[in-house]
Short mmCIF file of C-alpha atoms and ligand atoms in Angstrom, two decimals:
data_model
loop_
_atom_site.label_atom_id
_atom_site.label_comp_id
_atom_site.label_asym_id
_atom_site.label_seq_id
_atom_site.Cartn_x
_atom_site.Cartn_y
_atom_site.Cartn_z
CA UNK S 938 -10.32 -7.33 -14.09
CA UNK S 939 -12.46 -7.17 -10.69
CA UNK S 940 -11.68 -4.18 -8.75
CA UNK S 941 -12.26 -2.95 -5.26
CA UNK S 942 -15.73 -1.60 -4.83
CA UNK S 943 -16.02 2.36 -5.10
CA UNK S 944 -14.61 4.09 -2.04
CA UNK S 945 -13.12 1.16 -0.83
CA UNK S 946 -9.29 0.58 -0.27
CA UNK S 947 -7.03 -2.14 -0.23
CA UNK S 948 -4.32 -1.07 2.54
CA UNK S 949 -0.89 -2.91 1.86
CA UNK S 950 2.95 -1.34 2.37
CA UNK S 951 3.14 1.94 3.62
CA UNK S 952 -0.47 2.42 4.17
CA UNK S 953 -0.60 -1.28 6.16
CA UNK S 954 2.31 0.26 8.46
CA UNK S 955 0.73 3.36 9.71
CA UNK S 956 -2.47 1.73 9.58
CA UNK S 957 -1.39 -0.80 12.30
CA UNK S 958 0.58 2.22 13.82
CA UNK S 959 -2.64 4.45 14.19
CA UNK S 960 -4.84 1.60 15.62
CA UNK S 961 -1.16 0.48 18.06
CA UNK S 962 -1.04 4.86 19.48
CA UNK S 963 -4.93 4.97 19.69
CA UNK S 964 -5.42 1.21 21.78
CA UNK S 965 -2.37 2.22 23.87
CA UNK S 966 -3.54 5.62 24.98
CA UNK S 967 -7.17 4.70 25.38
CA UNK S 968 -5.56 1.63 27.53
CA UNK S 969 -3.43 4.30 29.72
CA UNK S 970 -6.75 6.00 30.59
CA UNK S 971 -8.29 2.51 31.63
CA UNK S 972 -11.00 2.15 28.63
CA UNK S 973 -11.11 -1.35 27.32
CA UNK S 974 -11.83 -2.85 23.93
CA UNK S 975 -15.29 -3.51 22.78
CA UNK S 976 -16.07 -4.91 19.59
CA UNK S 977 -19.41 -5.15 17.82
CA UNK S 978 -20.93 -6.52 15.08
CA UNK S 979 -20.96 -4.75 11.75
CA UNK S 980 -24.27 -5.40 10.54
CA UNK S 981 -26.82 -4.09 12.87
CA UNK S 982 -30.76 -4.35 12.68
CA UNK S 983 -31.50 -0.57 10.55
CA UNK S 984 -34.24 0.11 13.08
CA UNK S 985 -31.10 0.89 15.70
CA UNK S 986 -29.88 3.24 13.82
CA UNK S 987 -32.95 5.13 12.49
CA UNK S 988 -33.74 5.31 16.15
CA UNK S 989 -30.27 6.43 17.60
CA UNK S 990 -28.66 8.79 14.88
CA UNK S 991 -31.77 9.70 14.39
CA UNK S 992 -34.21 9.70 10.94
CA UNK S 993 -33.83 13.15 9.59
CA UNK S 994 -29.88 12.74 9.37
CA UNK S 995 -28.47 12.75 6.16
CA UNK S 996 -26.61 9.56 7.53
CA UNK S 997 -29.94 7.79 7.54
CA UNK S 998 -31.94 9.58 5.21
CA UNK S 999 -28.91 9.32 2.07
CA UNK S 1000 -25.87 7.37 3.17
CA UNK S 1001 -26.16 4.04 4.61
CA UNK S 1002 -25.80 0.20 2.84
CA UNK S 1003 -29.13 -1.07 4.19
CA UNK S 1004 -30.08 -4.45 2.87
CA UNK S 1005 -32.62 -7.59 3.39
CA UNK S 1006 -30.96 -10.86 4.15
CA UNK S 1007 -32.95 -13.77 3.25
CA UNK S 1008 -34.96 -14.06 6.31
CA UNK S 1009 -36.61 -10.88 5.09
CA UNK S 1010 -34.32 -8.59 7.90
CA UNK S 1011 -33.47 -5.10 6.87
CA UNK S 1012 -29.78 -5.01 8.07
CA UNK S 1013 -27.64 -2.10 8.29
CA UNK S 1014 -23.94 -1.80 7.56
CA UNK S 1015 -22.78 0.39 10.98
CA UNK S 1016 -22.69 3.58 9.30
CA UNK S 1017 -20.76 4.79 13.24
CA UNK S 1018 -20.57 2.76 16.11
CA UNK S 1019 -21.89 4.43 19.20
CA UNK S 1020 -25.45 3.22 18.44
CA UNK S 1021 -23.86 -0.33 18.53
CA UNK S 1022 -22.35 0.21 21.51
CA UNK S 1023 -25.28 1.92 23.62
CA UNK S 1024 -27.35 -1.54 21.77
CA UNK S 1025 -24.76 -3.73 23.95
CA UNK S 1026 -24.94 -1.72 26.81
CA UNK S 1027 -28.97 -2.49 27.22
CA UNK S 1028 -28.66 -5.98 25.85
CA UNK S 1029 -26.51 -7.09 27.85
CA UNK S 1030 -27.38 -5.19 31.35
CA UNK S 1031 -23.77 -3.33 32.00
CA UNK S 1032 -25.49 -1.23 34.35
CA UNK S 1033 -24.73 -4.09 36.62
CA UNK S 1034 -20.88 -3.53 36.14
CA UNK S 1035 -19.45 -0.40 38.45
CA UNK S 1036 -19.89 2.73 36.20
CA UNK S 1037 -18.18 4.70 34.74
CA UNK S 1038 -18.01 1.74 31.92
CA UNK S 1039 -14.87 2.75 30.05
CA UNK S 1040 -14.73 1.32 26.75
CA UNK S 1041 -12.89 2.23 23.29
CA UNK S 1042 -13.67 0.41 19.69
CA UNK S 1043 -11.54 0.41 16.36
CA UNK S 1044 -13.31 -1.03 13.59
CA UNK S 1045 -14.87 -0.30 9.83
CA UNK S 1046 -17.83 1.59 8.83
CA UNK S 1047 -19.63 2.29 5.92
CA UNK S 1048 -21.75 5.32 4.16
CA UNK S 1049 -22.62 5.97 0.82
CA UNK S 1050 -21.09 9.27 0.63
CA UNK S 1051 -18.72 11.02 -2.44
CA UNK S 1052 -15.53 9.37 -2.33
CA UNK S 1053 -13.15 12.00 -1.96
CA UNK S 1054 -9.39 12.29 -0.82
CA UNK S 1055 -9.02 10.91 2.70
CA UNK S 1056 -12.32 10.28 2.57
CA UNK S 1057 -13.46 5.96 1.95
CA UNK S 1058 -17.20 4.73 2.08
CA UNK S 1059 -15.61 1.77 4.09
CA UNK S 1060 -13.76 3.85 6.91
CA UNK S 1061 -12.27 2.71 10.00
CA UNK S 1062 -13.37 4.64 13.35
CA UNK S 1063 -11.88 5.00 16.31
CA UNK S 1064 -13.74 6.08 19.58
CA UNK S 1065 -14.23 5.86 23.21
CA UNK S 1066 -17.11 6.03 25.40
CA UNK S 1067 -17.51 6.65 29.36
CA UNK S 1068 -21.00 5.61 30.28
CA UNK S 1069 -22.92 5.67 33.57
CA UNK S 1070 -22.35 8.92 35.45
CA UNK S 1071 -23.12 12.34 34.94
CA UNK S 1072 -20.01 13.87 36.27
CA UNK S 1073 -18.27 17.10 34.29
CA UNK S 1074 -15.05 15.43 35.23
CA UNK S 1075 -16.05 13.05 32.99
CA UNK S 1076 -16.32 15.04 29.61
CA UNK S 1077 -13.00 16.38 30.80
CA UNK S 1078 -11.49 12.93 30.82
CA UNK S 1079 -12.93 12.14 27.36
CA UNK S 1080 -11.82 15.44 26.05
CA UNK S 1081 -8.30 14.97 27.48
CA UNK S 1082 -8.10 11.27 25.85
CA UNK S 1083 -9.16 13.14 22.80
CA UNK S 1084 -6.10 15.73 23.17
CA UNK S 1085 -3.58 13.00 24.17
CA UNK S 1086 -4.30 11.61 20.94
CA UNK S 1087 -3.75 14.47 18.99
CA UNK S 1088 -0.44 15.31 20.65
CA UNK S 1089 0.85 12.00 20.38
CA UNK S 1090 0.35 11.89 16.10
CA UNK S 1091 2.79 15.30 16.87
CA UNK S 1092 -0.70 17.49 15.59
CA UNK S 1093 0.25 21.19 15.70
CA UNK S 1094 -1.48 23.94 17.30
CA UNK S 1095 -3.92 22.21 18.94
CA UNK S 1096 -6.93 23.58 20.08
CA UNK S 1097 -10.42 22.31 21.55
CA UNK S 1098 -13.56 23.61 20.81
CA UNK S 1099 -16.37 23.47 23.23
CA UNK S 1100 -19.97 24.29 23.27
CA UNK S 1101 -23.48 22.91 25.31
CA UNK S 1102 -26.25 22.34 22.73
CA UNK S 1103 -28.67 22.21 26.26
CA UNK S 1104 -30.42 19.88 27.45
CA UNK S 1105 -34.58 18.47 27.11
CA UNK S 1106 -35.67 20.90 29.29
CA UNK S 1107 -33.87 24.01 27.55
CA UNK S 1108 -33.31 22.77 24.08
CA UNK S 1109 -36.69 23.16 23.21
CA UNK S 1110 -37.27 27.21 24.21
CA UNK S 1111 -33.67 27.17 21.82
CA UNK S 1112 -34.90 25.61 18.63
CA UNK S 1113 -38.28 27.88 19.35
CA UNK S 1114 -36.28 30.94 18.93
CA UNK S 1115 -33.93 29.65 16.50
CA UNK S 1116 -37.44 29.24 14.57
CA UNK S 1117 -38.72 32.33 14.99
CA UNK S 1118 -35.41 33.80 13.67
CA UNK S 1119 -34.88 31.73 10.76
CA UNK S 1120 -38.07 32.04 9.39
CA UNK S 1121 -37.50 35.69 8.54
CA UNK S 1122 -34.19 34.18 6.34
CA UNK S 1123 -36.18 31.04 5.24
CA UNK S 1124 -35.92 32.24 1.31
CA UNK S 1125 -31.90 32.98 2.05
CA UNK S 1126 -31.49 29.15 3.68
CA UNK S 1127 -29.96 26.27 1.22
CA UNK S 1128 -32.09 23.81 -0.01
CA UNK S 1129 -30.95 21.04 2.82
CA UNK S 1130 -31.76 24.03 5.18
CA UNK S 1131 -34.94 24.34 3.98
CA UNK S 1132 -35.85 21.15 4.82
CA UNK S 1133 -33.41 20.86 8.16
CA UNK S 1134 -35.69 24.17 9.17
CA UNK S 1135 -38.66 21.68 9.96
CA UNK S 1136 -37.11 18.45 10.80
CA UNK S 1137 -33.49 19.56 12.99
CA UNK S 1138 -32.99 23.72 12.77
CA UNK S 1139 -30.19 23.51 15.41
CA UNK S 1140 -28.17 21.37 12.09
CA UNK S 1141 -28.20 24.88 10.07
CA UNK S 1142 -26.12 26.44 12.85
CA UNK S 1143 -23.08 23.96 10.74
CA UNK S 1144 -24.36 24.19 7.40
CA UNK S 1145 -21.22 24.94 5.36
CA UNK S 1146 -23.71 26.63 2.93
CA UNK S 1147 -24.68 29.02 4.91
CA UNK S 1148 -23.18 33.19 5.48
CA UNK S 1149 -21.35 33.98 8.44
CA UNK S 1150 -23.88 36.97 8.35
CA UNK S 1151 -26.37 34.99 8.44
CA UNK S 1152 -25.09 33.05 11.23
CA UNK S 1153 -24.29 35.59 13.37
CA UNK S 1154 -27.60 37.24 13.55
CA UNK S 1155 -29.23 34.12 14.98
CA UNK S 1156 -29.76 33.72 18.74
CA UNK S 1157 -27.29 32.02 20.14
CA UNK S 1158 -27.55 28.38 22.92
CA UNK S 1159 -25.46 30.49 25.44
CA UNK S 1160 -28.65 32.55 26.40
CA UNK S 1161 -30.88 29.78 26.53
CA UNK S 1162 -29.63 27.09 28.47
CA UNK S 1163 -30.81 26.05 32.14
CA UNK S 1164 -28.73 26.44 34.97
CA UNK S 1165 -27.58 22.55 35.64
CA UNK S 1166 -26.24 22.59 31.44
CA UNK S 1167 -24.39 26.37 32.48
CA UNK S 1168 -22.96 24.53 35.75
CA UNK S 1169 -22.24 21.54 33.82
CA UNK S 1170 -20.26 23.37 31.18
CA UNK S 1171 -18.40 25.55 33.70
CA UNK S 1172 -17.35 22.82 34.90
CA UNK S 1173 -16.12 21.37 32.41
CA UNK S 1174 -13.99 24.35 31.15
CA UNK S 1175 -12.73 24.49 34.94
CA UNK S 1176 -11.10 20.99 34.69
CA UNK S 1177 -9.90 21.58 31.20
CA UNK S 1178 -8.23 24.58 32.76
CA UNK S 1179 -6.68 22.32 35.29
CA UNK S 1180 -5.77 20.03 32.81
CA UNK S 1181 -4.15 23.05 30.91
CA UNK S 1182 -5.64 21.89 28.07
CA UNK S 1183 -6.26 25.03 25.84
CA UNK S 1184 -9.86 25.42 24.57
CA UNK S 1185 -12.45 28.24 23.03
CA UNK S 1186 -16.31 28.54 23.17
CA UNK S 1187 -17.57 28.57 19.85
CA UNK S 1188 -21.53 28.53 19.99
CA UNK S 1189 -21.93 27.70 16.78
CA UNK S 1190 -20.61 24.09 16.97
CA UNK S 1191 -23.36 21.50 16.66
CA UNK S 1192 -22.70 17.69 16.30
CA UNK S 1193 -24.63 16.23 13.42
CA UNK S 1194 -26.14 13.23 14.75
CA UNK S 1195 -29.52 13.74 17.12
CA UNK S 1196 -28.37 12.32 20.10
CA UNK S 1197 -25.87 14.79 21.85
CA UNK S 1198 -26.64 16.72 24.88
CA UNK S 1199 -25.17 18.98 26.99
CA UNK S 1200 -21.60 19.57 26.12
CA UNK S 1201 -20.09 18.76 22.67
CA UNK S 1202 -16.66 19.50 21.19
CA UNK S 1203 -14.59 19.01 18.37
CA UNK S 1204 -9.95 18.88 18.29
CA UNK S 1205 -8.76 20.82 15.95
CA UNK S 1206 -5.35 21.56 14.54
CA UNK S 1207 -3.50 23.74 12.00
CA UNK S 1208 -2.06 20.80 10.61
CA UNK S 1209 -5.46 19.71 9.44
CA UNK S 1210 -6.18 22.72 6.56
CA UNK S 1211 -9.67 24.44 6.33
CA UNK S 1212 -11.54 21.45 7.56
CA UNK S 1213 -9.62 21.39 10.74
CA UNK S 1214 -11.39 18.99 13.18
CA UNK S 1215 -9.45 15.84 13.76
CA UNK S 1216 -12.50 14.29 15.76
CA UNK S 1217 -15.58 15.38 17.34
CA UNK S 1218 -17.31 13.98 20.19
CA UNK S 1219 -19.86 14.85 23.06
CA UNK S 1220 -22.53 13.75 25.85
CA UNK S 1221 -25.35 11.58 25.21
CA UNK S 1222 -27.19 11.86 27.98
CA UNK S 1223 -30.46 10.32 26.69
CA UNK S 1224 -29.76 7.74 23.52
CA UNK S 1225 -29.20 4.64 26.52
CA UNK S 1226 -32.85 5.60 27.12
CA UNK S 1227 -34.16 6.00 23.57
CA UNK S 1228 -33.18 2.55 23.28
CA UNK S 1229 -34.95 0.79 26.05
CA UNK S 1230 -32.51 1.00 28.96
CA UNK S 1231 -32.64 2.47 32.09
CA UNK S 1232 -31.67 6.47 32.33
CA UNK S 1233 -27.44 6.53 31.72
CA UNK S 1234 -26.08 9.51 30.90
CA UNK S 1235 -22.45 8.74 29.04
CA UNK S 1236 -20.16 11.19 26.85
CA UNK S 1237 -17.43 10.05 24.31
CA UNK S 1238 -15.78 10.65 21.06
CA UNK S 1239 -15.52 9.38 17.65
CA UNK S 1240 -12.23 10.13 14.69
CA UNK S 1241 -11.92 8.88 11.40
CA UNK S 1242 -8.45 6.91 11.17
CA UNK S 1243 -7.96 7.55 7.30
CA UNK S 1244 -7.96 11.29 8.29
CA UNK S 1245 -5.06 10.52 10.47
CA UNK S 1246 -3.35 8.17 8.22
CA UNK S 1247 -3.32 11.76 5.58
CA UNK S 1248 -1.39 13.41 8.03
CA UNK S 1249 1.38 10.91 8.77
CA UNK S 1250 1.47 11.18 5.51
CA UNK S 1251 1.83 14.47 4.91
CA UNK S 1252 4.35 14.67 7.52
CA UNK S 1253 6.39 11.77 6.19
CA UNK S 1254 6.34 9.61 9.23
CA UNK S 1255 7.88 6.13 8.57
CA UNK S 1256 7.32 3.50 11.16
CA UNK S 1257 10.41 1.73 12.29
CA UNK S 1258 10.82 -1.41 11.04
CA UNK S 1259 11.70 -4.61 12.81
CA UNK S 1260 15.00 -6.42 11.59
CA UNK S 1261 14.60 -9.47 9.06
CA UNK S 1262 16.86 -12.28 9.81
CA UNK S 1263 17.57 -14.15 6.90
CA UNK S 1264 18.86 -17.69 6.50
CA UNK S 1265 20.67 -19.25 3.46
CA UNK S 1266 21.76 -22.49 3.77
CA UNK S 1267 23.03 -26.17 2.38
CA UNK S 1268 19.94 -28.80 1.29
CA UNK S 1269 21.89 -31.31 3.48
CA UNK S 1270 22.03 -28.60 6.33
CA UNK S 1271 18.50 -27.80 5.88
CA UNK S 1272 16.98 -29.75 9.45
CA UNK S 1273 19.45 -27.41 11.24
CA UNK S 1274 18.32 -24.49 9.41
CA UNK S 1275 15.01 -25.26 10.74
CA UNK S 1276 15.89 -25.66 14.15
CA UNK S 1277 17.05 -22.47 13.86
CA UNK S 1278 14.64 -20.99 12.65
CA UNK S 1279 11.77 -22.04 15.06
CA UNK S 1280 14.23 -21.04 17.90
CA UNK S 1281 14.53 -17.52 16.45
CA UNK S 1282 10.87 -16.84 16.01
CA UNK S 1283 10.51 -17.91 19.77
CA UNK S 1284 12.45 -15.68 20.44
CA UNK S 1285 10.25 -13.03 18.50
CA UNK S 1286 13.06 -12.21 15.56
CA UNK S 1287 11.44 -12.21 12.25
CA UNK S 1288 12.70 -14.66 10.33
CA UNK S 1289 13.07 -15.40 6.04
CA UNK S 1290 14.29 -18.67 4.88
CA UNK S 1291 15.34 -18.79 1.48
CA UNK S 1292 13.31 -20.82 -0.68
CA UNK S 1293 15.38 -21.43 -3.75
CA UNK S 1294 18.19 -23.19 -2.44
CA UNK S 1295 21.56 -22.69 -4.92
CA UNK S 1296 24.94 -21.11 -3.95
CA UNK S 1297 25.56 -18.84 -1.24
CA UNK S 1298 25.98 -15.73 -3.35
CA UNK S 1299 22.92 -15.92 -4.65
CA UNK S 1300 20.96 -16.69 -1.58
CA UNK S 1301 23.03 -13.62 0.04
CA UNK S 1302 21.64 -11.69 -2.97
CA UNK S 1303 17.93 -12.39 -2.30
CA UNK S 1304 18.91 -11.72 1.15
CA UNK S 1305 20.23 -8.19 0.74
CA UNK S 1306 16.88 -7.37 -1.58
CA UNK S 1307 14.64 -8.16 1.80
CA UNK S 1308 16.43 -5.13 3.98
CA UNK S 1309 17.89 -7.74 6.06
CA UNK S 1310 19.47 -7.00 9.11
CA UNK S 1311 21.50 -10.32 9.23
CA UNK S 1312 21.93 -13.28 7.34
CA UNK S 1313 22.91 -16.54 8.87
CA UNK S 1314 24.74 -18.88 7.16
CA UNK S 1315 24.60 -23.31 7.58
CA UNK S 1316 26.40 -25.14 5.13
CA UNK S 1317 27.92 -28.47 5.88
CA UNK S 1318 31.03 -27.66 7.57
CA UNK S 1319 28.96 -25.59 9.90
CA UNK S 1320 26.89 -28.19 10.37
CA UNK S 1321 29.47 -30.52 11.52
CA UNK S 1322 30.90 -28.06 13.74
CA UNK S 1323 27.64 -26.83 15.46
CA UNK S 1324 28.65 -23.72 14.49
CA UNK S 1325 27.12 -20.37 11.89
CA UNK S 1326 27.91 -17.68 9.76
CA UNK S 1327 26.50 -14.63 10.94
CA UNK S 1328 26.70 -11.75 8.25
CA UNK S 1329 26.05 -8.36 8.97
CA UNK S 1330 24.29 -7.09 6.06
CA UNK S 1331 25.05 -3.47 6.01
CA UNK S 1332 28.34 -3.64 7.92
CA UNK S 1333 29.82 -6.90 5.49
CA UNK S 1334 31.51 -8.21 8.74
CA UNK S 1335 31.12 -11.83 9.00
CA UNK S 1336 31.66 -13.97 12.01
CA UNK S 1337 31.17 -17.41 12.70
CA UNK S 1338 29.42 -17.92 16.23
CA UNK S 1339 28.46 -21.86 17.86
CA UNK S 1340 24.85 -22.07 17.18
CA UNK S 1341 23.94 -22.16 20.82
CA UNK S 1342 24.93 -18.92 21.34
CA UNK S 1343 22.71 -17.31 18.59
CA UNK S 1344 20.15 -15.50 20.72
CA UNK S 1345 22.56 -14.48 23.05
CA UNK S 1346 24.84 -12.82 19.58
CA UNK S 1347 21.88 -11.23 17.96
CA UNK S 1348 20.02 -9.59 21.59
CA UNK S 1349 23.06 -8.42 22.71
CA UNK S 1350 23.96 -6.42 19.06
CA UNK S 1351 20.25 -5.56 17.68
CA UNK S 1352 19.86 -3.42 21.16
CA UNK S 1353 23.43 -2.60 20.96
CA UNK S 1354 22.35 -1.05 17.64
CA UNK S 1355 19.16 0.73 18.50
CA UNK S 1356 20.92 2.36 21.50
CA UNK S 1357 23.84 3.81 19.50
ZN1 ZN U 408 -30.40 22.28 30.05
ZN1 ZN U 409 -27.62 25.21 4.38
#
């Protein structure tokens, strides 16, 4: 027997539901807030990646499907998809379109990591980015996208957490002392750390590995950064405030790809256990740059949607299904059937037709076993008098109705139904 590769997952019946109902909630409220769908390729050239995550991230260094096709191309399966978006953004000039440039994605991506619960090496992301202005008002709108979210998939306790990881100019006096600091603890650091302590020190700050001792005896960004990334992030907590969207400093929150500047945060929520973030996010201010376009600054954010699919789980939360029409019928009634059939799906009704044929019973039977709402019923007489059976599957009431007036039967008592 062939299986699904490891860490992949086929997604079918309850999983396929909230699934399409994550990806419906997330398009919807990223559509309220005026960002529009983008969608990129999944293989990339590796090169965009190495330069835009950046080379001494575990993503690149351990975790991504990087192949030659047979043109001799290393190709990368998007391990994220900012990169792929800031690629289209200089390939295709959208500096000429009026910024901010709005946009939101939902697709898979891959990395070779552990397989754990809730936790695929094909994973789907969702994740918006506003690109082309500068503005604190801007991070605000991102973060407040990001906390719409969460309310709407009814997260509890929900809570933002904001920092500034600084900026080119400050950054580097930052890392310096960070440095200068951690090589008095170099023989207490991990063995990642170790290494992270020459290529990207500011990634200890989140080591998991790590004391909270430790931690808290290292300088922290507040102190260091310049005046326009202090503005910037007062700013930014102003308009949260404004927003009354509640939020907490906590200097210790880094994002682990290279590119962030300036203000990053994560959404967390006691729903969500010990590893509480539902998504993280931040400004980029230079990556547009880094890859050959003009200077952009742009902020956005990026959540996993099998994280989200664990808590509808957890909480239980069935989608509501839309009612199955069924039809059994006569074989010599069978071109009306149709007819009726094609007029009901125009009409946007889901609609079964029996495929076995046989007595009524039994086609009410096979009826009954596919949760249907109605079944309607054509047999010859009905057929003569333009008329149908219309069975109410969990009520047993029967009623025969002409056949014209089908639509006009089933709108008026499926809403009558869902407002009762
Ligand atoms: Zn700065
Ligand atoms: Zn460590």
């Amino acid at each position: 027997m062939i299986k699904t590769v490891k860490g992949c997952k086929d997604r079918y019946e309850k999983d396929i539901k909230l699934f399409q109902y994550s990806k419906r909630v997330l398009s919807e409220t990223a559509e309220q807030y005026g960002y529009t769908e983008i969608v990129t390729p999944i293989i990339e050239y590796t090169e965009l990646f190495q330069r835009s995550v950046g080379q001494d991230t575990d993503i690149v260094e351990k975790e991504m499907y990087t192949f030659e096709d047979k043109g001799g191309r290393s190709l990368t399966l998007r391990p994220e998809i900012t990169a792929s978006i800031a690629r289209s953004y200089v390939e295709h000039h959208f500096e000429t379109i009026p910024s901010p440039l709005r946009l939101y994605y939902i697709g898979p991506c891959f990395r070779y990591e552990k397989p754990q619960k809730g936790r695929y090496r094909e994973f789907y992301q969702f994740g918006v980015e506003a690109i082309g202005d500068i503005s604190p008002l801007l991070d605000a709108e991102v973060i407040s996208l990001a906390f719409t979210v969460a309310k709407r998939f009814s997260l509890k306790e929900i809570k933002v957490k904001l920092n500034s990881i600084g900026c080119k100019k400050c950054r580097p006096l930052y890392k310096d002392a960070l440095k200068n600091a951690l090589k008095l603890r170099y023989d207490d650091l991990c063995d990642d750390c170790k290494k992270r302590f020459y290529t990207n020190p500011l990634r200890i700050l989140d080591c998991k590995k790590e004391s909270d001792e430790l931690k808290k005896s290292l300088p922290k960004i507040a102190d260091y950064l310049c005046e326009e990334c202090k503005e910037h992030l007062d700013a930014v907590k102003k308009h949260l405030t404004l927003m009354d969207i509640p939020f907490e400093r906590d200097s210790s929150l880094v994002r682990g790809l290279d590119y962030y500047t300036k203000t990053v945060f994560e959404v967390v929520s006691t729903n969500l256990g010990a590893q509480n973030a539902l998504l993280g996010g931040g400004r980029y201010d230079y990556l547009i740059e880094e890859l050959g376009g003009r200077h952009v600054p742009a902020v956005g954010f990026a959540m996993g949607i099998e994280r989200l699919i664990t808590i509808l789980e957890a909480e239980e939360k069935t989608v509501e299904k839309r009612p199955i029409i069924y039809i059994a019928y006569q074989e010599n009634a069978l071109k009306e059937t149709m007819d009726i059939a094609s007029i009901l799906r125009d009409n946007d009704f889901i609609v079964l037709m029996d495929v076995k044929g046989g007595n009524f019973k039994k086609q009410l039977e096979r009826s009954a076993k596919q949760h249907s709402l109605y079944t309607i019923i054509i047999g010859e007489e009905e057929k003569e008098k333009r008329v149908l059976q219309i069975k109410n599957m969990e009520t047993k009431e029967q009623k025969e109705i002409p056949s014209d007036q089908i639509i006009t039967f089933l709108k008026d008592h499926i809403k009558g139904e869902k407002n009762a």
